[in-house]
Tab-separated table of C-alpha atoms in Angstrom:
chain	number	residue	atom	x	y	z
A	83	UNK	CA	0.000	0.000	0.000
A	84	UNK	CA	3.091	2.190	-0.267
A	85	UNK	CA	1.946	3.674	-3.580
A	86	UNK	CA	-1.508	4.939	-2.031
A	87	UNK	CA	0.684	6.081	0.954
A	88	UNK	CA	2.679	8.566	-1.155
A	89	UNK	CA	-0.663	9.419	-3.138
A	90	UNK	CA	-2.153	10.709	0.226
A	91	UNK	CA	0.527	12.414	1.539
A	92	UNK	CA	1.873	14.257	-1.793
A	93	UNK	CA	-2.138	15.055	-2.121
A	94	UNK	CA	-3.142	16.476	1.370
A	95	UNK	CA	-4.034	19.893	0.501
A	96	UNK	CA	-6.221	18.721	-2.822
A	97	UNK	CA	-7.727	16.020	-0.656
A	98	UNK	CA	-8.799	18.302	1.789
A	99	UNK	CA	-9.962	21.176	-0.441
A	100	UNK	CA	-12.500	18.990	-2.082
A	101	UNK	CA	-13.418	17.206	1.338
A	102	UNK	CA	-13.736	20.683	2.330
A	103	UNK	CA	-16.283	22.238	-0.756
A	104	UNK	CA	-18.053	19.006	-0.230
A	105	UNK	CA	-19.001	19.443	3.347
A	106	UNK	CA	-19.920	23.620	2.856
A	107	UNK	CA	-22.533	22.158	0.710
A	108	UNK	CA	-23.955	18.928	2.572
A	109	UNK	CA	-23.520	19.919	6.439
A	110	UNK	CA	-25.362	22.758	7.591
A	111	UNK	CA	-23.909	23.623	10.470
A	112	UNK	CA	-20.505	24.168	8.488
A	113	UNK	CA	-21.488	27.222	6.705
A	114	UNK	CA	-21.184	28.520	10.604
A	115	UNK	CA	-17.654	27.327	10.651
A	116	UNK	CA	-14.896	29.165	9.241
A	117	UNK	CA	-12.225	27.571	6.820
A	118	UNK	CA	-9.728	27.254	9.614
A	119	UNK	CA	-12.278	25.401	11.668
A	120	UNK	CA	-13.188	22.623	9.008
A	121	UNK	CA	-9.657	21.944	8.501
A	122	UNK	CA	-8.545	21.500	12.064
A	123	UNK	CA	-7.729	17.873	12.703
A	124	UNK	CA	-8.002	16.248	9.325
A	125	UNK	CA	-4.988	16.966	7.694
A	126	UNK	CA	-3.061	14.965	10.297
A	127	UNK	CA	-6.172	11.654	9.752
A	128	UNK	CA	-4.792	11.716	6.293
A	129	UNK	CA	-1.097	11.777	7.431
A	130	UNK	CA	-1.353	9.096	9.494
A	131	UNK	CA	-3.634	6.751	7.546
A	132	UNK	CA	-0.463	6.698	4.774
A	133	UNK	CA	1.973	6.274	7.638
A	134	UNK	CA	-0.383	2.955	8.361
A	135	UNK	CA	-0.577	1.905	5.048
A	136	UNK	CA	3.178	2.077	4.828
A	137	UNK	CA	3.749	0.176	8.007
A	138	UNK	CA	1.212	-2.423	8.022
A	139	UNK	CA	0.452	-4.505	4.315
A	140	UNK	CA	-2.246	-6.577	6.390
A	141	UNK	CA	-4.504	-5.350	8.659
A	142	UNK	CA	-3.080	-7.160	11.753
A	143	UNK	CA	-1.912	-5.758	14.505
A	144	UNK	CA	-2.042	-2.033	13.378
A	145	UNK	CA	-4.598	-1.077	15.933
A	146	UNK	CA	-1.974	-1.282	18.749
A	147	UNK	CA	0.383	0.826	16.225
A	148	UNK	CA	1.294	4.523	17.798
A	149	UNK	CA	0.082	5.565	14.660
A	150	UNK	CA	-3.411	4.501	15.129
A	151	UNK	CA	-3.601	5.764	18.639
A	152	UNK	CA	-2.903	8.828	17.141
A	153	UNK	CA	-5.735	8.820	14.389
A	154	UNK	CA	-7.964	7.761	17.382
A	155	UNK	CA	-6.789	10.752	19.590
A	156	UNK	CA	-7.194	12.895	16.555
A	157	UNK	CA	-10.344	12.154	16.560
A	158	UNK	CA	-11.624	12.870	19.604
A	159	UNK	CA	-9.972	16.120	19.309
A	160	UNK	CA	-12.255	17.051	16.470
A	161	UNK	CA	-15.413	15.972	18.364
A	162	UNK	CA	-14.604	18.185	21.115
A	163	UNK	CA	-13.137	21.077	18.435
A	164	UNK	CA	-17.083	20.584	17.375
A	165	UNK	CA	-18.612	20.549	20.314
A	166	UNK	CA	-17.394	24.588	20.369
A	167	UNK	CA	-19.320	25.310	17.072
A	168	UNK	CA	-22.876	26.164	16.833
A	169	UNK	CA	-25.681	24.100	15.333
A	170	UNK	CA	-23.175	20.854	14.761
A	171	UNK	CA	-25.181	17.171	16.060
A	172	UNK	CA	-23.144	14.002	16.135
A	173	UNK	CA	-25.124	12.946	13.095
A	174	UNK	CA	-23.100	16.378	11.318
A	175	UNK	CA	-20.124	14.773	12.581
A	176	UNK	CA	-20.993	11.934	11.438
A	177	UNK	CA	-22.032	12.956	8.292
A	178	UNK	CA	-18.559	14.993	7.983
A	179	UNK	CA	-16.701	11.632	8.068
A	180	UNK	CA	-18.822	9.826	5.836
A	181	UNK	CA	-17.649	12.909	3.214
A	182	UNK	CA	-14.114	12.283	4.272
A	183	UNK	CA	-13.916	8.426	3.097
A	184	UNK	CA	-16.094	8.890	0.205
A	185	UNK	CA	-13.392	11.788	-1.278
A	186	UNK	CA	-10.872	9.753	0.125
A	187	UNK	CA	-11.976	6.447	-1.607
A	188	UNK	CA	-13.061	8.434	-4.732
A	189	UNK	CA	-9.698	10.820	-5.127
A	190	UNK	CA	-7.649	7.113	-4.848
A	191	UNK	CA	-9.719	5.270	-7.402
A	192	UNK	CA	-9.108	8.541	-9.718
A	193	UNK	CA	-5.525	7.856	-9.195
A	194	UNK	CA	-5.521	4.208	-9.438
A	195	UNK	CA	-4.743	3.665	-5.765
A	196	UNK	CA	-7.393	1.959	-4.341
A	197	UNK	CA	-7.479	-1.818	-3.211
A	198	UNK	CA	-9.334	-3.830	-1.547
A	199	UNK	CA	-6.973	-4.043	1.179
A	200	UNK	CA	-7.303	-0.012	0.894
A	201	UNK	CA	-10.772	-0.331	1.441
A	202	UNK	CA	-10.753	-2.469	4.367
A	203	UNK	CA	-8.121	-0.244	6.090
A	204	UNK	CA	-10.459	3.402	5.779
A	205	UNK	CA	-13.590	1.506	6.660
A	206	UNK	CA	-12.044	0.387	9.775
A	207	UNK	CA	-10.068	3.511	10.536
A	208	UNK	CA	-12.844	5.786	9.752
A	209	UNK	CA	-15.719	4.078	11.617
A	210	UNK	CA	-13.610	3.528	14.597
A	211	UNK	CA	-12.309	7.154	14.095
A	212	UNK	CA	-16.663	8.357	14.056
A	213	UNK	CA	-16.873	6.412	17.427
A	214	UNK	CA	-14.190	8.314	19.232
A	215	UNK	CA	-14.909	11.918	17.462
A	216	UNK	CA	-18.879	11.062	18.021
A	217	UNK	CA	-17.965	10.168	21.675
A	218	UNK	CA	-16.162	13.215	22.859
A	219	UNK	CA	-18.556	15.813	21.182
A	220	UNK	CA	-21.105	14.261	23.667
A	221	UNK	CA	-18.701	14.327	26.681
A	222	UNK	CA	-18.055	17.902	25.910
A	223	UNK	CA	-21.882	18.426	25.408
A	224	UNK	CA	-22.256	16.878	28.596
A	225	UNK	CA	-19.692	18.984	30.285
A	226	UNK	CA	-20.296	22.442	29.009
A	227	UNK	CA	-23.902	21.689	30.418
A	228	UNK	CA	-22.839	20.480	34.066
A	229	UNK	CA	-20.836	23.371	33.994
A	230	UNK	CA	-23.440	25.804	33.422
A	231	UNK	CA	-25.634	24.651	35.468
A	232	UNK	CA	-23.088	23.915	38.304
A	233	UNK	CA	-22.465	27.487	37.735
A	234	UNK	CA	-26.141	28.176	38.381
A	235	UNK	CA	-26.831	25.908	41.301
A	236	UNK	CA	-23.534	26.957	42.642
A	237	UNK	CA	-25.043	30.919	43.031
A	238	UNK	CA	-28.840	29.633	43.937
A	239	UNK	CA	-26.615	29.134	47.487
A	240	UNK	CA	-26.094	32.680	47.770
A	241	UNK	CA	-29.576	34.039	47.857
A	242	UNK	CA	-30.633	31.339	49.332
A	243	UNK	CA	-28.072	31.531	52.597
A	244	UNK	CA	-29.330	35.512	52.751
A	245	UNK	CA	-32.937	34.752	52.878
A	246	UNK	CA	-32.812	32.207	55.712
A	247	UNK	CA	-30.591	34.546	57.286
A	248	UNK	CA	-33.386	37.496	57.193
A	249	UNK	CA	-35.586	34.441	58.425
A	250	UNK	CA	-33.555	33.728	61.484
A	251	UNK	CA	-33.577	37.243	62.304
A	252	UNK	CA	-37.144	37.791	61.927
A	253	UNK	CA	-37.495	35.275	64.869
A	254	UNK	CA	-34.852	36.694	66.878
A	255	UNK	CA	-36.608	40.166	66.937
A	256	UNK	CA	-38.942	40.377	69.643
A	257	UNK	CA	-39.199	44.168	69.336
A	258	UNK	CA	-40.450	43.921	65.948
A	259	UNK	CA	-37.772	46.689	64.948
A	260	UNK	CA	-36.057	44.879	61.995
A	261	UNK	CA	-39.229	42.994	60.757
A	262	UNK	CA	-40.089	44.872	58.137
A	263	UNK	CA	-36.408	45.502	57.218
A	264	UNK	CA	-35.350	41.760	57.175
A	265	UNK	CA	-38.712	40.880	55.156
A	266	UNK	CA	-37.879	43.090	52.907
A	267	UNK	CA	-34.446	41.590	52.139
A	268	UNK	CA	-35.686	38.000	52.203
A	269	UNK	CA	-38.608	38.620	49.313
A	270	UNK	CA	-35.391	40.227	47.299
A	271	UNK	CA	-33.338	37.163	48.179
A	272	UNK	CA	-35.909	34.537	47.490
A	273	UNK	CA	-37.072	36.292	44.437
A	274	UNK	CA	-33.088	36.612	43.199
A	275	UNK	CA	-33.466	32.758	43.684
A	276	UNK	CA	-36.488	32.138	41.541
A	277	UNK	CA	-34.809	33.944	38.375
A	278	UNK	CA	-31.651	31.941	38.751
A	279	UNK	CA	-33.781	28.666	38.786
A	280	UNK	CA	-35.012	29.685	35.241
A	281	UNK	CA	-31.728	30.154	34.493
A	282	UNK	CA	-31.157	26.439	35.683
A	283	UNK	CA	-33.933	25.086	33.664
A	284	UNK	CA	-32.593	27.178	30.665
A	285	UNK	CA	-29.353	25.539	30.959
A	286	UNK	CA	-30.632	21.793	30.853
A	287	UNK	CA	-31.028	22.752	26.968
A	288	UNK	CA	-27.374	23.213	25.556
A	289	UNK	CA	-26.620	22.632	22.563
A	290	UNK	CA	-22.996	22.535	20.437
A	291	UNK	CA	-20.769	25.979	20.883
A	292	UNK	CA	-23.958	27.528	23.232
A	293	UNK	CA	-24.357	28.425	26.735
A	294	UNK	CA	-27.088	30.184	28.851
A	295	UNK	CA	-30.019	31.655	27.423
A	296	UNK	CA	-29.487	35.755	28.241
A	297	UNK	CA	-32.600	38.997	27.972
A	298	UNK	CA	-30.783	41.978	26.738
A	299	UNK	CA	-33.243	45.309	26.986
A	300	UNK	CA	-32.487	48.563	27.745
A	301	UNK	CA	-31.128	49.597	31.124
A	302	UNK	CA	-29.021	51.665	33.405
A	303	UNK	CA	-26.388	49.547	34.190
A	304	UNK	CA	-25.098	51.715	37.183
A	305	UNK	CA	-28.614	51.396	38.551
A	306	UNK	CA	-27.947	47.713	38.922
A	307	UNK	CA	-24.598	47.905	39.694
A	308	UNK	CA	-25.194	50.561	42.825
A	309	UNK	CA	-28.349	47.336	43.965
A	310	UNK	CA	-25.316	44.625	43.983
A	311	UNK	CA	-23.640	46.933	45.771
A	312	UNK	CA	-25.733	47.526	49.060
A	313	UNK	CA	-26.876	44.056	48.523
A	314	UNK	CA	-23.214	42.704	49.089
A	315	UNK	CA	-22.889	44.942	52.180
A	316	UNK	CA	-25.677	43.530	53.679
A	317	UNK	CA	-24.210	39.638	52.892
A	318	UNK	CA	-20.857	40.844	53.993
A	319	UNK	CA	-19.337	42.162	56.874
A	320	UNK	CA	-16.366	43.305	54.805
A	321	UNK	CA	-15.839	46.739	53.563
A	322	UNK	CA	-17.031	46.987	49.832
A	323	UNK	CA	-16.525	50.632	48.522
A	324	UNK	CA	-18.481	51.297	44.736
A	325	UNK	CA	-16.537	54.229	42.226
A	326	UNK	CA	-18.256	55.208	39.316
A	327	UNK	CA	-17.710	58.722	36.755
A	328	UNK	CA	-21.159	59.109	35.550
A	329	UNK	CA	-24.979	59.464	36.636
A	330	UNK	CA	-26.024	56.886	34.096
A	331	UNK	CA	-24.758	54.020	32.057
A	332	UNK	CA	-27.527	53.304	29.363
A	333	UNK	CA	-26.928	50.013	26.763
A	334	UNK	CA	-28.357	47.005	26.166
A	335	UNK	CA	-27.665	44.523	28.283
A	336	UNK	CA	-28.848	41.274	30.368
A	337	UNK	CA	-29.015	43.056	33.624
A	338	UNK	CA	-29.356	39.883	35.267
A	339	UNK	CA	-26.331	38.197	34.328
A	340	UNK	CA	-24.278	41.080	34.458
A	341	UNK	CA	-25.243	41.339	38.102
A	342	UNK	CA	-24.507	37.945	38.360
A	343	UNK	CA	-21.092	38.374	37.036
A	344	UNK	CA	-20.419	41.100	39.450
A	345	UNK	CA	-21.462	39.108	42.437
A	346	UNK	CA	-19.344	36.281	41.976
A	347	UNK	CA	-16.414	38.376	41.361
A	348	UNK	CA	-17.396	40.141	44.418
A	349	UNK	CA	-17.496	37.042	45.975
A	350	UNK	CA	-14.132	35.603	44.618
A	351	UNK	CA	-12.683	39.062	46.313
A	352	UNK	CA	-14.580	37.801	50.030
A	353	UNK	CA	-12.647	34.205	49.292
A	354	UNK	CA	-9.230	35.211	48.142
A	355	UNK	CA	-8.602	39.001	49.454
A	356	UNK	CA	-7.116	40.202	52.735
A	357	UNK	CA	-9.879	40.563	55.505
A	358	UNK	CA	-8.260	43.710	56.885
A	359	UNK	CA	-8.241	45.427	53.242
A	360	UNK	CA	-11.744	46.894	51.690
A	361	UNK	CA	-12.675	45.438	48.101
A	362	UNK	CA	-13.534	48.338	45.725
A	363	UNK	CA	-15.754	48.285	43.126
A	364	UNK	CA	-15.034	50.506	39.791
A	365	UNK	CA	-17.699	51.516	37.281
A	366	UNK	CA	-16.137	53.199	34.207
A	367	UNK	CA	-18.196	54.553	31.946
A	368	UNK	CA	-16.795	55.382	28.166
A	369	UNK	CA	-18.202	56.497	25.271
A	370	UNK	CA	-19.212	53.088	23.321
A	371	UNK	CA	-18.310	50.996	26.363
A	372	UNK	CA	-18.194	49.912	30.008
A	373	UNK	CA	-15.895	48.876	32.448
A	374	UNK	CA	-15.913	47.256	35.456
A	375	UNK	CA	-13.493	46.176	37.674
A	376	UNK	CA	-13.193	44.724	40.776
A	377	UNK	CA	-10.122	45.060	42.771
A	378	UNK	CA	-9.034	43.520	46.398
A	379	UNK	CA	-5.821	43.422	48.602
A	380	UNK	CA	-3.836	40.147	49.555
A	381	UNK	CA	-2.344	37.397	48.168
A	382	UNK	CA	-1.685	37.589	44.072
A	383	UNK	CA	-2.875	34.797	41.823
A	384	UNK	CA	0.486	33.262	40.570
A	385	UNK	CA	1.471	34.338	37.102
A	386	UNK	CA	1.751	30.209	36.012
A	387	UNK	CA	-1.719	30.443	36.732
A	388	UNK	CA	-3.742	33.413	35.330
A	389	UNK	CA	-3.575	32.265	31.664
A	390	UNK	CA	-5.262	28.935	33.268
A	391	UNK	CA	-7.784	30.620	35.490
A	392	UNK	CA	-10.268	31.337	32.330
A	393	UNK	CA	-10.065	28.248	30.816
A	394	UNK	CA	-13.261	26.751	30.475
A	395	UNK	CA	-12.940	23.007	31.695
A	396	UNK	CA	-9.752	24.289	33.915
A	397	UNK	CA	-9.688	25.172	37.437
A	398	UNK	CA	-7.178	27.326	39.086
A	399	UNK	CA	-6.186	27.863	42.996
A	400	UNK	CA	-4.728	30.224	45.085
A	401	UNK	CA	-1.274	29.237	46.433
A	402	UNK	CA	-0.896	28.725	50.081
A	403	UNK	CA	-4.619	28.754	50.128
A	404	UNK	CA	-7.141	26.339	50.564
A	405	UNK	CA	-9.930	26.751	48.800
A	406	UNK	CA	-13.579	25.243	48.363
A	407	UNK	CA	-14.426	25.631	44.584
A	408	UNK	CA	-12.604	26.387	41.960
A	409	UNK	CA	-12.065	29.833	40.365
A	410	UNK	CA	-13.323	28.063	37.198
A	411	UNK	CA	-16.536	27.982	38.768
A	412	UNK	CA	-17.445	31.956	38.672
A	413	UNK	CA	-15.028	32.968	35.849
A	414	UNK	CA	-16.875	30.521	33.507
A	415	UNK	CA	-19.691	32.867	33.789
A	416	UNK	CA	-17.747	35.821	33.932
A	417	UNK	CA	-15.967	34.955	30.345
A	418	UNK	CA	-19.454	33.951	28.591
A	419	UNK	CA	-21.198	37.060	30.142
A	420	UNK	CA	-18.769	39.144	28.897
A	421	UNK	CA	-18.213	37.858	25.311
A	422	UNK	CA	-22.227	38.038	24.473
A	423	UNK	CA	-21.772	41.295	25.092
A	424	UNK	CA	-18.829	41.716	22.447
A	425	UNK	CA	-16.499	42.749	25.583
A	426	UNK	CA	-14.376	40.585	27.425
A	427	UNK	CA	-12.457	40.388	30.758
A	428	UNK	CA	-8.981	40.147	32.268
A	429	UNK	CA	-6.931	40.227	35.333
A	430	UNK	CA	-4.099	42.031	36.651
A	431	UNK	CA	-2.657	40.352	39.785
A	432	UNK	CA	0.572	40.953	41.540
A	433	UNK	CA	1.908	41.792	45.150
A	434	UNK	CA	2.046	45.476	44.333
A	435	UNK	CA	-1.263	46.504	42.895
A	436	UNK	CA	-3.217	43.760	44.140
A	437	UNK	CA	-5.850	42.053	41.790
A	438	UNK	CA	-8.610	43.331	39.646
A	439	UNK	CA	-10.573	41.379	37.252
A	440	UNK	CA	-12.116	44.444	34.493
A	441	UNK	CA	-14.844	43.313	32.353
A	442	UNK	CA	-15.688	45.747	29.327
A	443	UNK	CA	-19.077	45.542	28.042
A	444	UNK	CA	-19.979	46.779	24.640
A	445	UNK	CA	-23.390	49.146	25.091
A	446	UNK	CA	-25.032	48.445	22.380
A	447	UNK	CA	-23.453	44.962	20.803
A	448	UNK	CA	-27.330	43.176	20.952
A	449	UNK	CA	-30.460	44.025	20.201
A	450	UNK	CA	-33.161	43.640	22.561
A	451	UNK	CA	-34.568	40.299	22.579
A	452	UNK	CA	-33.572	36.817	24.163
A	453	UNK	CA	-30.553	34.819	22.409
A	454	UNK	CA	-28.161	32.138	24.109
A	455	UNK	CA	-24.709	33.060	24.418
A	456	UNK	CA	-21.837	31.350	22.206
A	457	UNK	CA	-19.165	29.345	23.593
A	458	UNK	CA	-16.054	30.622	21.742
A	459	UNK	CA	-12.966	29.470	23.656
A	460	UNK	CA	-11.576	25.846	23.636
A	461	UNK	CA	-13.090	23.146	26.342
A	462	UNK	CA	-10.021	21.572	28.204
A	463	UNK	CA	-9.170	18.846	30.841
A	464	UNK	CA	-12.642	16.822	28.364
């Protein structure tokens, strides 16, 4: 099989280029792919199918071959690569490799290189190959979504924790003096609790390269910002200080996930910043644009570690720290909050300055109306 070997490898690009023109016009959810993303992993199947063929005349024993472990490896990496893209199924992945052996089996037959020993060796490679790309698109499916809504259930606690507290203190006040007060703040809490369960129930849903569901309308953003504010005072005993350069911030935005976002990088601060330091909330407003940054005092998140801290599957700690959740927890949110609204968010951390997380929202990057946020960084650790 040496001869269809060096006809696969001296013919990659071609291969691939017709492979690829073939799939823009079968598989839908390509044509929301870019070039770069239908090429991804391929090139290398083809590479290492010809390495087989050179190596292994009979088909015995080449599925313990390096080489093969490869192709399947390869393959798993394009399920998950998938699993990032909107509107793909496993049957699009499927149907993707089904593409691959026909232009594969048709380009070799063109250029009298096909066999029956050929044929035996694709069919196996490529079925096995749709069982291990087919497998880890669901995995990541299936992680992306336990992620969200661990995300979710993780910040029902919150809410939750504050309304039983107002409910503890209700009993505790013979006077009647707080009553009202504590009432008050438990109907906020509970009710904060109700939207995030829709949010729960939303997330139960996802799809390929999608996260939560998100309502953008019109808003003042500082409006909510200044409510998480005095809410997080009355959760906290820490000192929480909120700056801000302008009397209104109007865009569009999901005002509910934004304040979401703020609270669990509020609450990150509570975990990882000095206790004797106040945590300061900054609300920049700019002409197209907002930013928001949240800053505390203490011990800096390790340089080896920021680049890993947003990584969606990836988990980062503090050092010298124990810790009860991950940072990936929060910042998951954080990242996919921030890129629906065409912004994004990053950290500064050292012993000097301390560390601030800024998120910069784009004001009016949506339209009103409800749409689920895409999913476009890379799942790891699947």
């Amino acid at each position: 099989m040496e001869k269809t070997a060096k006809i696969l490898r001296d013919n990659n690009a071609e291969i691939m280029k017709i492979w690829q023109n073939q799939v823009v016009q079968e598989v839908l959810a390509s044509k929301e792919s870019d070039s770069i993303a239908l090429y991804n992993q391929l090139p290398d199947l083809i590479n290492d199918i010809a390495r087989l063929m050179i190596r292994y005349d009979k088909m015995e024993g080449f599925n313990k071959d390096e080489k093969y472990i490869e192709i399947l490896k390869t393959s798993e990496e394009h399920g998950k690569q998938r699993s990032t893209k909107v509107y793909y199924t496993a049957e699009q992945i499927v149907h993707e490799y089904i593409i691959f052996h026909r232009t594969l089996s048709e380009f070799l037959i063109s250029h009298n290189g096909y066999s029956e020993k050929v044929s035996d060796l694709l069919k196996y490679v490529i079925e096995t190959s749709i069982l291990k790309s087919v497998g880890s698109f669901s995995r990541s499916i299936q992680d992306m979504q336990e992620k969200l809504i661990g995300t979710l259930a993780h910040d029902i606690r919150n809410p939750l924790a504050a309304a039983q507290l107002s409910l503890e203190m209700m009993k505790q006040d013979k006077t009647g003096e707080w009553t009202n007060k504590t009432r008050i703040a438990a109907q906020r809490s509970v009710k904060k609790a109700i939207n995030l369960i829709e949010g729960l129930m939303n997330g139960i849903t996802v799809k390929s390269g999608e996260g939560m569901l998100l309502t953008f309308e019109s808003s003042d953003l500082l409006k909510e910002m200044k409510f998480v504010h005095a809410e997080s005072k009355e959760v906290y005993t820490r000192e929480i200080n909120l700056e801000y350069n302008a009397k209104k911030i109007i865009g569009i935005f999901d005002k509910t996930a934004v304040k979401r976002l703020v609270d669990n990088l509020i609450g990150n601060a509570i975990k990882y910043g000095s206790i004797d330091k106040p945590i300061t909330i900054s609300i920049e407003d700019e002409e197209d644009a907002v930013a928001i940054k949240v800053h505390n005092w203490g011990n800096p998140i390790p340089l080896s570690k920021q680049e890993q801290i947003f990584k969606f599957m990836g988990s980062a700690k503090r050092d010298k720290k124990p810790v009860s959740a991950s940072w990936g927890m929060g910042l998951t949110l954080t990242q996919i909050v921030a890129e629906a609204h065409g912004g994004d968010i990053n950290l500064v951390s050292d012993e000097k300055t301390g560390t601030t997380f800024t998120v910069n929202l784009i004001k009016q990057f949506n339209e009103v109306g409800k749409r689920r946020a895409k999913l476009t960084f890379v799942l790891d650790n699947i």
